[in-house]
Amino acid sequence: MLNCDISGGQIVDNPSDLSQVYNIVEIFHSVQGEGFHAGIPHIFVRFGSCNLRCSWCDTDFDTYSNMTAIDILGEILKFDCKRIIFTGGEPMLQDLWPLHRLLKRRGYTLSIESNGTINIPEGLLEWICISPKDQMYPNVAIRQRIGDEMKVVYCGQDLSMYDSLKNGFENTTFAWSGSIDISKEHYYFIRHDKFLIEYDNTQNNANHIHSVLRDFNGDYGEDILSKHYNSNH
């Protein structure tokens, strides 16, 4: 049953948009914790279902509720925030146009976190973040080859496998390897076309930290961290 109180006033919504049904795992307000918009509050709309099965995924995307777009809108309106991230699962398995129309009429900025295996129509979103899973699915084509941000989960793969893809993306990449418990061994990097930040705490039982900041326009092109390990460890 539609909650018709949400749609009204000066905004005229299409009834078919309002009644569109989506698989929803959760809707919540939080700070983006990674990537280019880290630290900025967003409303996360997490969709159920995914076309991949990655071993490290921490989302139970097979457990979800069916919600109409108007009920999703009702949850979103509870938060004092105008930035929305569609995430999953794989959000592009859903028809996002009805939500797009409902939310853009109300002044929301829309972004997505996708695995890139499904083309994203032009004009659907303001910010496209693609996290390709080539390291797990080398035979699955990445169809969304342009966007605003590419994030890679590093599992020891040769990062040159992304060389042909990264030219379609303009912003920062964040990747993490190791335990998510910061008291245990872990490594991460933040990479942009113009700089690289590395944080390595993988030695001496996570009790020996190396950090690197490189300016690609001002250094000598050396892999400083690898050079240090080779000469000192």
Coordinates of C-alpha atoms in Angstrom, one line a residue:
M1 CA 0.0 0.0 0.0
L2 CA 1.4 3.4 -1.0
N3 CA 2.1 6.1 1.6
C4 CA 0.5 8.9 -0.4
D5 CA 1.3 11.6 2.2
I6 CA 4.9 11.6 1.0
S7 CA 4.0 12.6 -2.6
G8 CA 2.2 15.9 -2.9
G9 CA 2.4 19.7 -2.5
Q10 CA 4.2 21.3 -5.5
I11 CA 5.9 18.0 -6.6
V12 CA 3.9 15.8 -9.0
D13 CA 5.2 12.3 -9.1
N14 CA 4.3 9.5 -11.6
P15 CA 2.3 6.8 -9.8
S16 CA 4.3 4.1 -11.6
D17 CA 7.5 5.6 -10.2
L18 CA 6.1 5.6 -6.7
S19 CA 5.0 2.0 -6.9
Q20 CA 8.3 0.6 -8.3
V21 CA 9.5 -2.2 -6.1
Y22 CA 13.1 -2.7 -5.1
N23 CA 15.1 -5.2 -3.2
I24 CA 16.5 -3.3 -0.1
V25 CA 18.9 -4.6 2.4
E26 CA 19.1 -1.4 4.5
I27 CA 18.9 2.4 4.3
F28 CA 21.0 4.4 6.7
H29 CA 22.8 7.7 7.2
S30 CA 26.6 7.6 7.8
V31 CA 29.9 9.2 6.8
Q32 CA 31.5 7.8 3.6
G33 CA 34.5 5.9 4.9
E34 CA 36.6 5.5 1.8
G35 CA 37.6 7.0 -1.5
F36 CA 37.3 10.5 -2.9
H37 CA 34.3 11.5 -0.6
A38 CA 35.7 10.0 2.6
G39 CA 34.4 12.0 5.6
I40 CA 31.3 13.4 3.9
P41 CA 27.9 12.4 5.2
H42 CA 25.7 10.4 2.8
I43 CA 22.5 8.4 2.9
F44 CA 23.3 4.8 1.8
V45 CA 20.6 2.8 0.0
R46 CA 21.9 -0.8 -0.1
F47 CA 20.2 -3.0 -2.6
G48 CA 19.9 -6.7 -2.4
S49 CA 21.1 -9.2 -5.1
C50 CA 24.5 -9.3 -6.9
N51 CA 25.7 -10.9 -10.1
L52 CA 29.1 -11.8 -8.5
R53 CA 30.2 -13.7 -5.4
C54 CA 33.4 -12.2 -4.0
S55 CA 35.0 -14.0 -1.0
W56 CA 35.7 -10.8 0.9
C57 CA 32.3 -9.3 0.6
D58 CA 30.8 -8.5 4.0
T59 CA 27.2 -7.8 2.8
D60 CA 24.4 -10.4 3.0
F61 CA 22.8 -9.2 -0.2
D62 CA 20.6 -12.3 -0.5
T63 CA 18.6 -11.2 2.6
Y64 CA 16.5 -8.2 1.7
S65 CA 13.0 -6.7 1.9
N66 CA 10.8 -5.6 -1.0
M67 CA 10.1 -1.9 -0.7
T68 CA 8.2 0.5 -3.0
A69 CA 10.0 3.6 -4.2
I70 CA 7.6 5.8 -2.1
D71 CA 8.5 3.9 1.0
I72 CA 12.2 4.2 0.2
L73 CA 11.6 7.9 -0.2
G74 CA 9.9 8.0 3.2
E75 CA 13.0 6.5 4.8
I76 CA 15.4 8.9 3.0
L77 CA 13.4 12.0 4.0
K78 CA 14.0 11.2 7.7
F79 CA 17.6 12.3 7.3
D80 CA 18.9 15.8 7.0
C81 CA 21.2 15.0 4.1
K82 CA 21.1 15.6 0.3
R83 CA 23.8 13.1 -0.8
I84 CA 22.8 9.5 -1.7
I85 CA 24.9 6.5 -2.5
F86 CA 23.3 3.5 -4.2
T87 CA 25.3 0.5 -3.2
G88 CA 24.8 -3.2 -2.8
G89 CA 25.0 -6.0 -3.8
E90 CA 25.0 -4.6 -7.4
P91 CA 22.6 -1.7 -7.6
M92 CA 22.6 -1.7 -11.4
L93 CA 20.6 -4.9 -11.3
Q94 CA 17.7 -2.6 -10.4
D95 CA 15.8 -0.1 -12.6
L96 CA 17.1 3.1 -10.9
W97 CA 15.3 5.6 -13.1
P98 CA 12.1 5.8 -11.0
L99 CA 14.2 6.6 -7.9
H100 CA 16.2 9.0 -10.0
R101 CA 13.2 11.0 -11.0
L102 CA 11.7 11.0 -7.4
L103 CA 14.9 12.1 -5.8
K104 CA 16.2 14.6 -8.3
R105 CA 12.9 16.5 -8.1
R106 CA 13.7 16.9 -4.4
G107 CA 17.2 18.1 -4.9
Y108 CA 19.3 15.0 -4.1
T109 CA 22.7 14.3 -5.5
L110 CA 23.0 10.7 -6.6
S111 CA 26.1 8.5 -6.7
I112 CA 26.7 4.8 -7.1
E113 CA 29.1 2.0 -6.1
S114 CA 29.1 -0.6 -8.8
N115 CA 31.2 -3.5 -10.0
G116 CA 31.0 -2.2 -13.5
T117 CA 29.6 -5.3 -15.2
I118 CA 26.5 -3.4 -16.3
N119 CA 26.4 -0.3 -18.4
I120 CA 25.2 2.8 -16.5
P121 CA 23.0 5.1 -18.6
E122 CA 24.2 8.6 -19.1
G123 CA 22.5 11.1 -16.9
L124 CA 21.3 8.7 -14.3
L125 CA 23.9 9.6 -11.7
E126 CA 26.2 12.5 -10.8
W127 CA 29.1 10.3 -9.4
I128 CA 30.1 6.9 -10.6
C129 CA 32.5 4.8 -8.6
I130 CA 33.5 1.4 -10.1
S131 CA 35.2 -1.4 -8.2
P132 CA 36.2 -4.0 -10.8
K133 CA 36.5 -7.6 -9.7
D134 CA 38.9 -8.8 -12.4
Q135 CA 41.1 -10.4 -9.9
M136 CA 38.3 -12.8 -9.0
Y137 CA 36.4 -12.9 -12.3
P138 CA 38.9 -12.4 -15.2
N139 CA 36.4 -13.6 -17.8
V140 CA 33.6 -11.1 -16.7
A141 CA 33.7 -8.0 -18.9
I142 CA 33.8 -4.6 -17.3
R143 CA 31.2 -2.7 -19.4
Q144 CA 31.2 0.6 -17.5
R145 CA 34.6 1.9 -18.5
I146 CA 34.2 5.6 -17.6
G147 CA 33.4 7.3 -14.4
D148 CA 34.5 9.5 -11.6
E149 CA 36.3 7.1 -9.3
M150 CA 37.8 3.6 -9.5
K151 CA 38.5 1.6 -6.3
V152 CA 40.4 -1.7 -6.4
V153 CA 40.4 -4.4 -3.7
Y154 CA 44.0 -5.5 -3.6
C155 CA 44.5 -9.2 -3.2
G156 CA 48.1 -9.4 -4.5
Q157 CA 47.1 -9.1 -8.2
D158 CA 49.3 -7.3 -10.7
L159 CA 47.8 -3.8 -10.7
S160 CA 48.8 -3.3 -14.4
M161 CA 45.7 -5.3 -15.2
Y162 CA 43.8 -2.0 -14.7
D163 CA 45.9 0.1 -17.0
S164 CA 43.5 0.0 -19.9
L165 CA 40.6 0.8 -17.5
K166 CA 41.9 3.6 -15.4
N167 CA 42.1 6.1 -18.2
G168 CA 38.4 6.5 -18.1
F169 CA 38.5 7.6 -14.4
E170 CA 39.8 10.8 -13.1
N171 CA 39.9 10.6 -9.3
T172 CA 41.4 8.9 -6.3
T173 CA 41.6 5.2 -5.7
F174 CA 41.7 3.7 -2.2
A175 CA 42.7 0.1 -1.6
W176 CA 43.2 -2.0 1.5
S177 CA 45.0 -5.3 2.1
G178 CA 45.2 -7.4 5.2
S179 CA 43.2 -7.3 8.4
I180 CA 40.5 -4.7 9.1
D181 CA 41.6 -4.8 12.7
I182 CA 44.1 -2.0 12.8
S183 CA 46.1 -3.8 15.6
K184 CA 46.9 -6.5 13.0
E185 CA 49.0 -6.4 9.9
H186 CA 47.5 -4.3 7.1
Y187 CA 48.4 -2.1 4.2
Y188 CA 46.5 0.6 2.2
F189 CA 47.2 3.2 -0.5
I190 CA 45.4 6.3 -1.7
R191 CA 46.3 7.0 -5.3
H192 CA 45.5 9.9 -7.6
D193 CA 46.9 10.8 -11.0
K194 CA 49.2 13.3 -9.3
F195 CA 50.1 11.6 -6.0
L196 CA 50.4 8.4 -4.0
I197 CA 50.0 7.8 -0.3
E198 CA 51.0 4.5 1.1
Y199 CA 50.7 3.2 4.7
D200 CA 52.3 -0.2 5.4
N201 CA 52.1 -1.9 8.8
T202 CA 52.8 -5.5 7.8
Q203 CA 56.0 -6.1 9.7
N204 CA 56.8 -7.2 13.3
N205 CA 53.3 -8.2 14.1
A206 CA 51.9 -4.8 13.0
N207 CA 54.4 -2.9 15.1
H208 CA 56.6 -1.3 12.4
I209 CA 55.0 1.3 10.2
H210 CA 56.2 2.8 6.9
S211 CA 54.4 5.6 5.2
V212 CA 55.1 7.3 1.9
L213 CA 53.9 10.4 0.1
R214 CA 54.8 10.7 -3.6
D215 CA 54.2 13.7 -5.9
F216 CA 54.4 12.2 -9.4
N217 CA 55.2 15.6 -10.8
G218 CA 58.1 16.3 -8.4
D219 CA 59.8 13.0 -7.5
Y220 CA 62.1 10.7 -9.5
G221 CA 59.7 8.0 -10.3
E222 CA 61.1 5.5 -7.7
D223 CA 59.0 2.9 -5.8
I224 CA 60.3 4.2 -2.5
L225 CA 58.7 1.6 -0.3
S226 CA 60.1 -1.4 -2.3
K227 CA 63.5 0.2 -2.5
H228 CA 63.6 0.7 1.3
Y229 CA 62.6 -2.9 1.9
N230 CA 65.2 -4.2 -0.5
S231 CA 68.0 -2.3 1.2
N232 CA 67.0 -2.3 4.8
H233 CA 64.9 -5.5 5.5

